[in-house]
Short mmCIF file of C-alpha atoms in Angstrom, two decimals:
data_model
loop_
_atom_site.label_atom_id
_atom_site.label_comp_id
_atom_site.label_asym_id
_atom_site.label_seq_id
_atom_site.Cartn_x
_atom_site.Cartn_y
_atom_site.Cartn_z
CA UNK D 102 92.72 115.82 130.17
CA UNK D 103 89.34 116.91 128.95
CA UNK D 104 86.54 117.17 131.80
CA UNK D 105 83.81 114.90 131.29
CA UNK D 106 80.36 117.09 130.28
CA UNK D 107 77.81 116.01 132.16
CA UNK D 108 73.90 116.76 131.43
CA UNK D 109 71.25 116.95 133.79
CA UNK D 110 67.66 115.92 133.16
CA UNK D 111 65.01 117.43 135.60
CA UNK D 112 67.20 120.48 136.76
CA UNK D 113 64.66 122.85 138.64
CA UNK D 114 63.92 120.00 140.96
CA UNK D 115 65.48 119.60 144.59
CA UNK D 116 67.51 116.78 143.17
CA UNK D 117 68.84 118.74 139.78
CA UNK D 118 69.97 121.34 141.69
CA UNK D 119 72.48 119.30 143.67
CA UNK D 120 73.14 117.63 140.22
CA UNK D 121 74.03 120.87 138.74
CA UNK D 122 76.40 121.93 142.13
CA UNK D 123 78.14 118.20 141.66
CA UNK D 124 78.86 118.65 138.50
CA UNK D 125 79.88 121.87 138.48
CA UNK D 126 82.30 121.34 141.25
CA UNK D 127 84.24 117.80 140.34
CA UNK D 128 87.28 118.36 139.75
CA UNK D 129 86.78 115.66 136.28
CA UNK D 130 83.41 117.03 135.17
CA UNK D 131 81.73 120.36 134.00
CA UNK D 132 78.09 120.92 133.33
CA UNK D 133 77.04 120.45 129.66
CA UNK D 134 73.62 120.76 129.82
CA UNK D 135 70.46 121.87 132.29
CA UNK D 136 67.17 120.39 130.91
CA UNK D 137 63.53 121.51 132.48
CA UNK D 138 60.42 120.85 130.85
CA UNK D 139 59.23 123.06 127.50
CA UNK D 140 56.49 125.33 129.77
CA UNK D 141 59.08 126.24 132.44
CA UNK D 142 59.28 129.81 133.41
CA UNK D 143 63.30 129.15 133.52
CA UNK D 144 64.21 128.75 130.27
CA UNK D 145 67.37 130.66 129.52
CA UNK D 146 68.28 131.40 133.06
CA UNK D 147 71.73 130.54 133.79
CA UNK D 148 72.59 127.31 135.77
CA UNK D 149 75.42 128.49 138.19
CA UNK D 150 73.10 131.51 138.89
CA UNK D 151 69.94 129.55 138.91
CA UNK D 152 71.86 127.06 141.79
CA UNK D 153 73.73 130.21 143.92
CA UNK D 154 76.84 130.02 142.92
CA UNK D 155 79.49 130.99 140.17
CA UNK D 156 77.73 131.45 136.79
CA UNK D 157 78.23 128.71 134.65
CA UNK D 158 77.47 129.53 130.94
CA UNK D 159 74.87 126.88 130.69
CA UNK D 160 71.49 127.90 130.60
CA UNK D 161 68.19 125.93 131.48
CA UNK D 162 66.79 124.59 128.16
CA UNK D 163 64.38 121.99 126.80
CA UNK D 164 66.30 118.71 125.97
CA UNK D 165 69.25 118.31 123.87
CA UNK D 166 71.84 116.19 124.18
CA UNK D 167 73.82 116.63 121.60
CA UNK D 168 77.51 116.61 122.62
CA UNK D 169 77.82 115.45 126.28
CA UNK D 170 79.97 112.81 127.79
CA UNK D 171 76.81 111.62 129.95
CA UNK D 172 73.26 112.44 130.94
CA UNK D 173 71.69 112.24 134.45
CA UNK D 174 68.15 111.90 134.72
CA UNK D 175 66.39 112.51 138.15
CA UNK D 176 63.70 114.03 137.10
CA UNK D 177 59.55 112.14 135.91
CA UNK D 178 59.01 108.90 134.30
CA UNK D 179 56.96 111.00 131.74
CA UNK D 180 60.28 112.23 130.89
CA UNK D 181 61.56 108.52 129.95
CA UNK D 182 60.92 107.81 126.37
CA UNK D 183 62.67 111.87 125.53
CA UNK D 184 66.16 110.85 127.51
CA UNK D 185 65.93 107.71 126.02
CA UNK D 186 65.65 108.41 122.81
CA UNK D 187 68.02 111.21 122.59
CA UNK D 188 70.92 109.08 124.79
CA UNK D 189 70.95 106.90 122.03
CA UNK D 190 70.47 108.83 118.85
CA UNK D 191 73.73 110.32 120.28
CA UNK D 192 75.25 107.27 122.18
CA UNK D 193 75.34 109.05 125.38
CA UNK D 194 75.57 106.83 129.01
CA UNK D 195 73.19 107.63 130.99
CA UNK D 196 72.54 107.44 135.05
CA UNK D 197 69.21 106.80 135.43
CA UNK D 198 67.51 108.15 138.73
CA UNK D 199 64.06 108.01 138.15
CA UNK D 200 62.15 105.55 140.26
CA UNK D 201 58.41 104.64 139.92
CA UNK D 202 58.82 103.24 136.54
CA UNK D 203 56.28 100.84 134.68
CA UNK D 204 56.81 97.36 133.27
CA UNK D 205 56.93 98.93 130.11
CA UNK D 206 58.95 101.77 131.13
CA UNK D 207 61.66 99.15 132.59
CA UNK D 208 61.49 96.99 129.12
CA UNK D 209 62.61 100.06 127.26
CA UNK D 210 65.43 100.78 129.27
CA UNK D 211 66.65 97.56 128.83
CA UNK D 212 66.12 97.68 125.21
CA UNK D 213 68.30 101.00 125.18
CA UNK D 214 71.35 99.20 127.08
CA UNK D 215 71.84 97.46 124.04
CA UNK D 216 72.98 100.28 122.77
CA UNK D 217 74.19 102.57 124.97
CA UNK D 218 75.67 101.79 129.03
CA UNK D 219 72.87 102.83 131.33
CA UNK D 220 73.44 102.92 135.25
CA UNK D 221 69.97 102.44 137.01
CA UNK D 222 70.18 102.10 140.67
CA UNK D 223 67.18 103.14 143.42
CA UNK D 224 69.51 104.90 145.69
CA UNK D 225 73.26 106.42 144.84
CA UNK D 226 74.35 106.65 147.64
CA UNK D 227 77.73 104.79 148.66
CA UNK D 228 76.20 103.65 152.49
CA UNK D 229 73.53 102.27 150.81
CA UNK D 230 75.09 100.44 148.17
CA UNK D 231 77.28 99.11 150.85
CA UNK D 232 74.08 98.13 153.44
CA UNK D 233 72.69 96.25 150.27
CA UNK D 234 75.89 93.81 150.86
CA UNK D 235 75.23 93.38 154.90
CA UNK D 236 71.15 92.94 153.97
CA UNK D 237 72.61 89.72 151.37
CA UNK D 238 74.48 88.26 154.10
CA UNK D 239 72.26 88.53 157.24
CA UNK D 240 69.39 87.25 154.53
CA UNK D 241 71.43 84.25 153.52
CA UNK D 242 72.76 83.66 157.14
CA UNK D 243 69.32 84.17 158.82
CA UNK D 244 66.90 82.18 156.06
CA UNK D 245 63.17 82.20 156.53
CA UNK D 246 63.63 81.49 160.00
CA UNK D 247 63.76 85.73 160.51
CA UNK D 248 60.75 88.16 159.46
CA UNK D 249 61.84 90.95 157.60
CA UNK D 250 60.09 94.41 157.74
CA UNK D 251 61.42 97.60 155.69
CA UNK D 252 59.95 100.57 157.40
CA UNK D 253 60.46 103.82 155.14
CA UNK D 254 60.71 107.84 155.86
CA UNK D 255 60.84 110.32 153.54
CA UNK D 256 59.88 114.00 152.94
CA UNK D 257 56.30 114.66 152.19
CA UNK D 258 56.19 115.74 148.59
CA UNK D 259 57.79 112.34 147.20
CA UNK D 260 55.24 110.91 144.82
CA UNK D 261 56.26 106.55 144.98
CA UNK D 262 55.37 104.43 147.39
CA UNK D 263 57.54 102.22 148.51
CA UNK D 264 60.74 104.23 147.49
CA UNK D 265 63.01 102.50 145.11
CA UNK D 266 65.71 102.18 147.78
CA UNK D 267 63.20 100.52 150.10
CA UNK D 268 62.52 97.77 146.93
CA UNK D 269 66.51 98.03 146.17
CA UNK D 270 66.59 96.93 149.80
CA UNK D 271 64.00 94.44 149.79
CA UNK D 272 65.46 92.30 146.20
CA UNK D 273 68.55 92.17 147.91
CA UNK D 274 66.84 89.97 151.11
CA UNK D 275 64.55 88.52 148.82
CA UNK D 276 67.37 87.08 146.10
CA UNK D 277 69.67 86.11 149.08
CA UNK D 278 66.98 84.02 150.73
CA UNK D 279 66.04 82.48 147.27
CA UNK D 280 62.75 84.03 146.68
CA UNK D 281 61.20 86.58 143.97
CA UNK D 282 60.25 90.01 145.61
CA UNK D 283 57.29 89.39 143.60
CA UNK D 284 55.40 86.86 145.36
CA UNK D 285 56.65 87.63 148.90
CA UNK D 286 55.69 91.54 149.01
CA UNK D 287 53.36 92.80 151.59
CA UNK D 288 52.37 96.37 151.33
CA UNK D 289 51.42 97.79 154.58
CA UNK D 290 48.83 95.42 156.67
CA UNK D 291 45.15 95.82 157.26
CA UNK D 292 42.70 93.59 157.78
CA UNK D 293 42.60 90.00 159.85
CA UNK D 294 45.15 87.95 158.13
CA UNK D 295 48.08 86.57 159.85
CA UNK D 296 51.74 87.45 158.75
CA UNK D 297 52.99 84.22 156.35
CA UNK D 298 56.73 82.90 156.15
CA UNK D 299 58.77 84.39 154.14
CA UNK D 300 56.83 87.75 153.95
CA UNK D 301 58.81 90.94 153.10
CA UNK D 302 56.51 93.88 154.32
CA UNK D 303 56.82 97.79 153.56
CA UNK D 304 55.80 100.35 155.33
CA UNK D 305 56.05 103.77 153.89
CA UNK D 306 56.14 106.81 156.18
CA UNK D 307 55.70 110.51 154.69
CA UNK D 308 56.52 113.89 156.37
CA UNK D 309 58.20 116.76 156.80
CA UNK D 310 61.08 117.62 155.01
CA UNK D 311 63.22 113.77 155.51
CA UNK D 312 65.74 113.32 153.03
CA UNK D 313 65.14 109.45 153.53
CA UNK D 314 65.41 107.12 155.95
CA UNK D 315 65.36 103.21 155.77
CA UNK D 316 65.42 100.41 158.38
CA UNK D 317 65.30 96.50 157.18
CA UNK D 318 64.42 94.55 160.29
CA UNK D 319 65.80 91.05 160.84
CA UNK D 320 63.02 89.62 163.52
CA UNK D 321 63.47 86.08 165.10
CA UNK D 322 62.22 84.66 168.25
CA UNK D 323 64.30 86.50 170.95
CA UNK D 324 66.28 88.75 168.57
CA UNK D 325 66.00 91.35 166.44
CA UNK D 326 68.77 93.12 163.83
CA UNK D 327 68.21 96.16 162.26
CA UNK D 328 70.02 97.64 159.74
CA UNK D 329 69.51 101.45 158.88
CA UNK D 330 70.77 103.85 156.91
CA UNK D 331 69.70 107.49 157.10
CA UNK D 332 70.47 110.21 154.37
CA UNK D 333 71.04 113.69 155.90
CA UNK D 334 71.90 115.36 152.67
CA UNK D 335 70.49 115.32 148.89
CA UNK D 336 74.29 116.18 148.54
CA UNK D 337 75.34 112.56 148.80
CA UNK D 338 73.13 111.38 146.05
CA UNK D 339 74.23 113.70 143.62
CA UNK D 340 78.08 113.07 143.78
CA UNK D 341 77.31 109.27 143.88
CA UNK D 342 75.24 110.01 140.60
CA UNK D 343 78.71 111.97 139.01
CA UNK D 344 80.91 109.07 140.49
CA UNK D 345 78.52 106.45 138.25
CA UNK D 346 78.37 108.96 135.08
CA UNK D 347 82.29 109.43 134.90
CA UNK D 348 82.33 105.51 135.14
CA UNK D 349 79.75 105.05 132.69
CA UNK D 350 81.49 107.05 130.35
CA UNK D 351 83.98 104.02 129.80
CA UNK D 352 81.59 101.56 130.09
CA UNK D 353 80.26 99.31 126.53
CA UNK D 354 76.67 98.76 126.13
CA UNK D 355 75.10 97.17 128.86
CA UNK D 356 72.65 98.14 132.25
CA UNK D 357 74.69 98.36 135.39
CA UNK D 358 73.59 99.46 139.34
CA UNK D 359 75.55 101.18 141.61
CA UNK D 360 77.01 97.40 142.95
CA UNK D 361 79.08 97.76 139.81
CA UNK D 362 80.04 101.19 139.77
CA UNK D 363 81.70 100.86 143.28
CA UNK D 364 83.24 97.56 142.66
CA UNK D 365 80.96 95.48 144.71
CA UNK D 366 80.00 92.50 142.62
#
């Protein structure tokens, strides 16, 4: 059986080169493409060498996707329109990483899942896919009658604030208890306004070198749950990523989250 050729948007980054290890190293996938940005000093450098290990054949290149079995794209929102259009010119799935995306940017993705199967999720990760099922239930359990607070950490160089796990996090309480995250979100607190009912509130922490770090907080009067999950390796969001592409590649049109890719729906 064939191994699935997987293409990675954004490979310089910190995130593209654990793309470029998973996919290298599944035992169902190989590395079909490496894609940087036209200016890069990297262009024609191989991957496998670029990433420390075994060289790979494939060498970093401006975009073409021409001939893969699926695309991966953690790399800009600038980037968007590019992956788009070239994952459907050549009916490619794609696993869509990016957060921080527009209105607009959102409305064309969903446009291009009429066409093609896109997986967008915030976070790949399989423990927090999983907490997203415990946040539902404690939400629906718990009601209004609990304040919830998401306190976030990650490494000092991510540009979005909050992350999209923390908002990933924060749909799932806010869909559970009936409400739109819209009109509950509070961003960090300033001021002399009271807290109101049925307030989500963020608060983003950024430092150091955390991988990311999430905490939803369930508080009542004379209780308090918290449920956390902390990522200690860019590692885990990488294979998740390779775990939704080879399921995406036998997918129809449509856009799916990582709730479907791991069967929790």
């Amino acid at each position: 059986m064939s191994k699935l050729k997987i293409g990675i948007m954004g490979a310089s980054g910190r995130m593209g080169r654990m793309l470029i290890e998973a996919a290298m190293t599944h035992p169902k996938t190989e590395l079909g493409g490496a894609y940087v940005r036209s200016i890069s000093s990297l262009i024609g450098v191989d991957a496998g060498e670029f990433i420390g290990i075994d060289k790979s054949g494939i060498t970093l290149s401006t975009l073409d996707a021409a001939g893969l079995g699926a695309m991966i794209d953690f790399s800009l929102p600038e980037a968007l329109d590019d992956v788009l259009d070239q994952c459907v010119t050549h009916k490619i799935p794609l696993v869509m990483g990016v957060t921080g995306l527009s209105d607009d940017q959102e409305a064309k993705l969903k446009h291009a899942a009429k066409h093609i199967a896109i997986i967008y999720a915030g976070n790949y990760s399989t423990g927090v896919n999983l907490s997203l099922n415990l946040l539902a239930t404690t939400a629906r359990v718990l009601g209004l009658d609990a304040d919830v607070e998401i306190i976030e950490h990650h490494h000092k160089h991510k540009i979005d604030a909050p992350s999209g796990t923390a908002l990933m996090m924060a749909r799932a309480v806010a869909e559970a208890r009936g409400q739109t995250l819209n009109n509950t979100a509070v961003y960090g607190r300033e001021g002399a306004a009271k807290r109101q009912a049925g307030d989500i509130g963020f608060h983003a922490v950024r430092g150091g070198e955390i991988v990311g770090e999430h905490t939803v907080e369930f508080i009542m009067d004379g209780e308090i749950i918290e449920i956390t999950h902390k990522a200690q390796s860019r590692a885990t969001f990488a294979t998740g990523a390779v775990r939704a592409a080879l399921w995406a590649a036998d997918q129809p049109a449509g856009l799916y989250d990582m709730q479907d890719v791991l069967g929790l729906k």
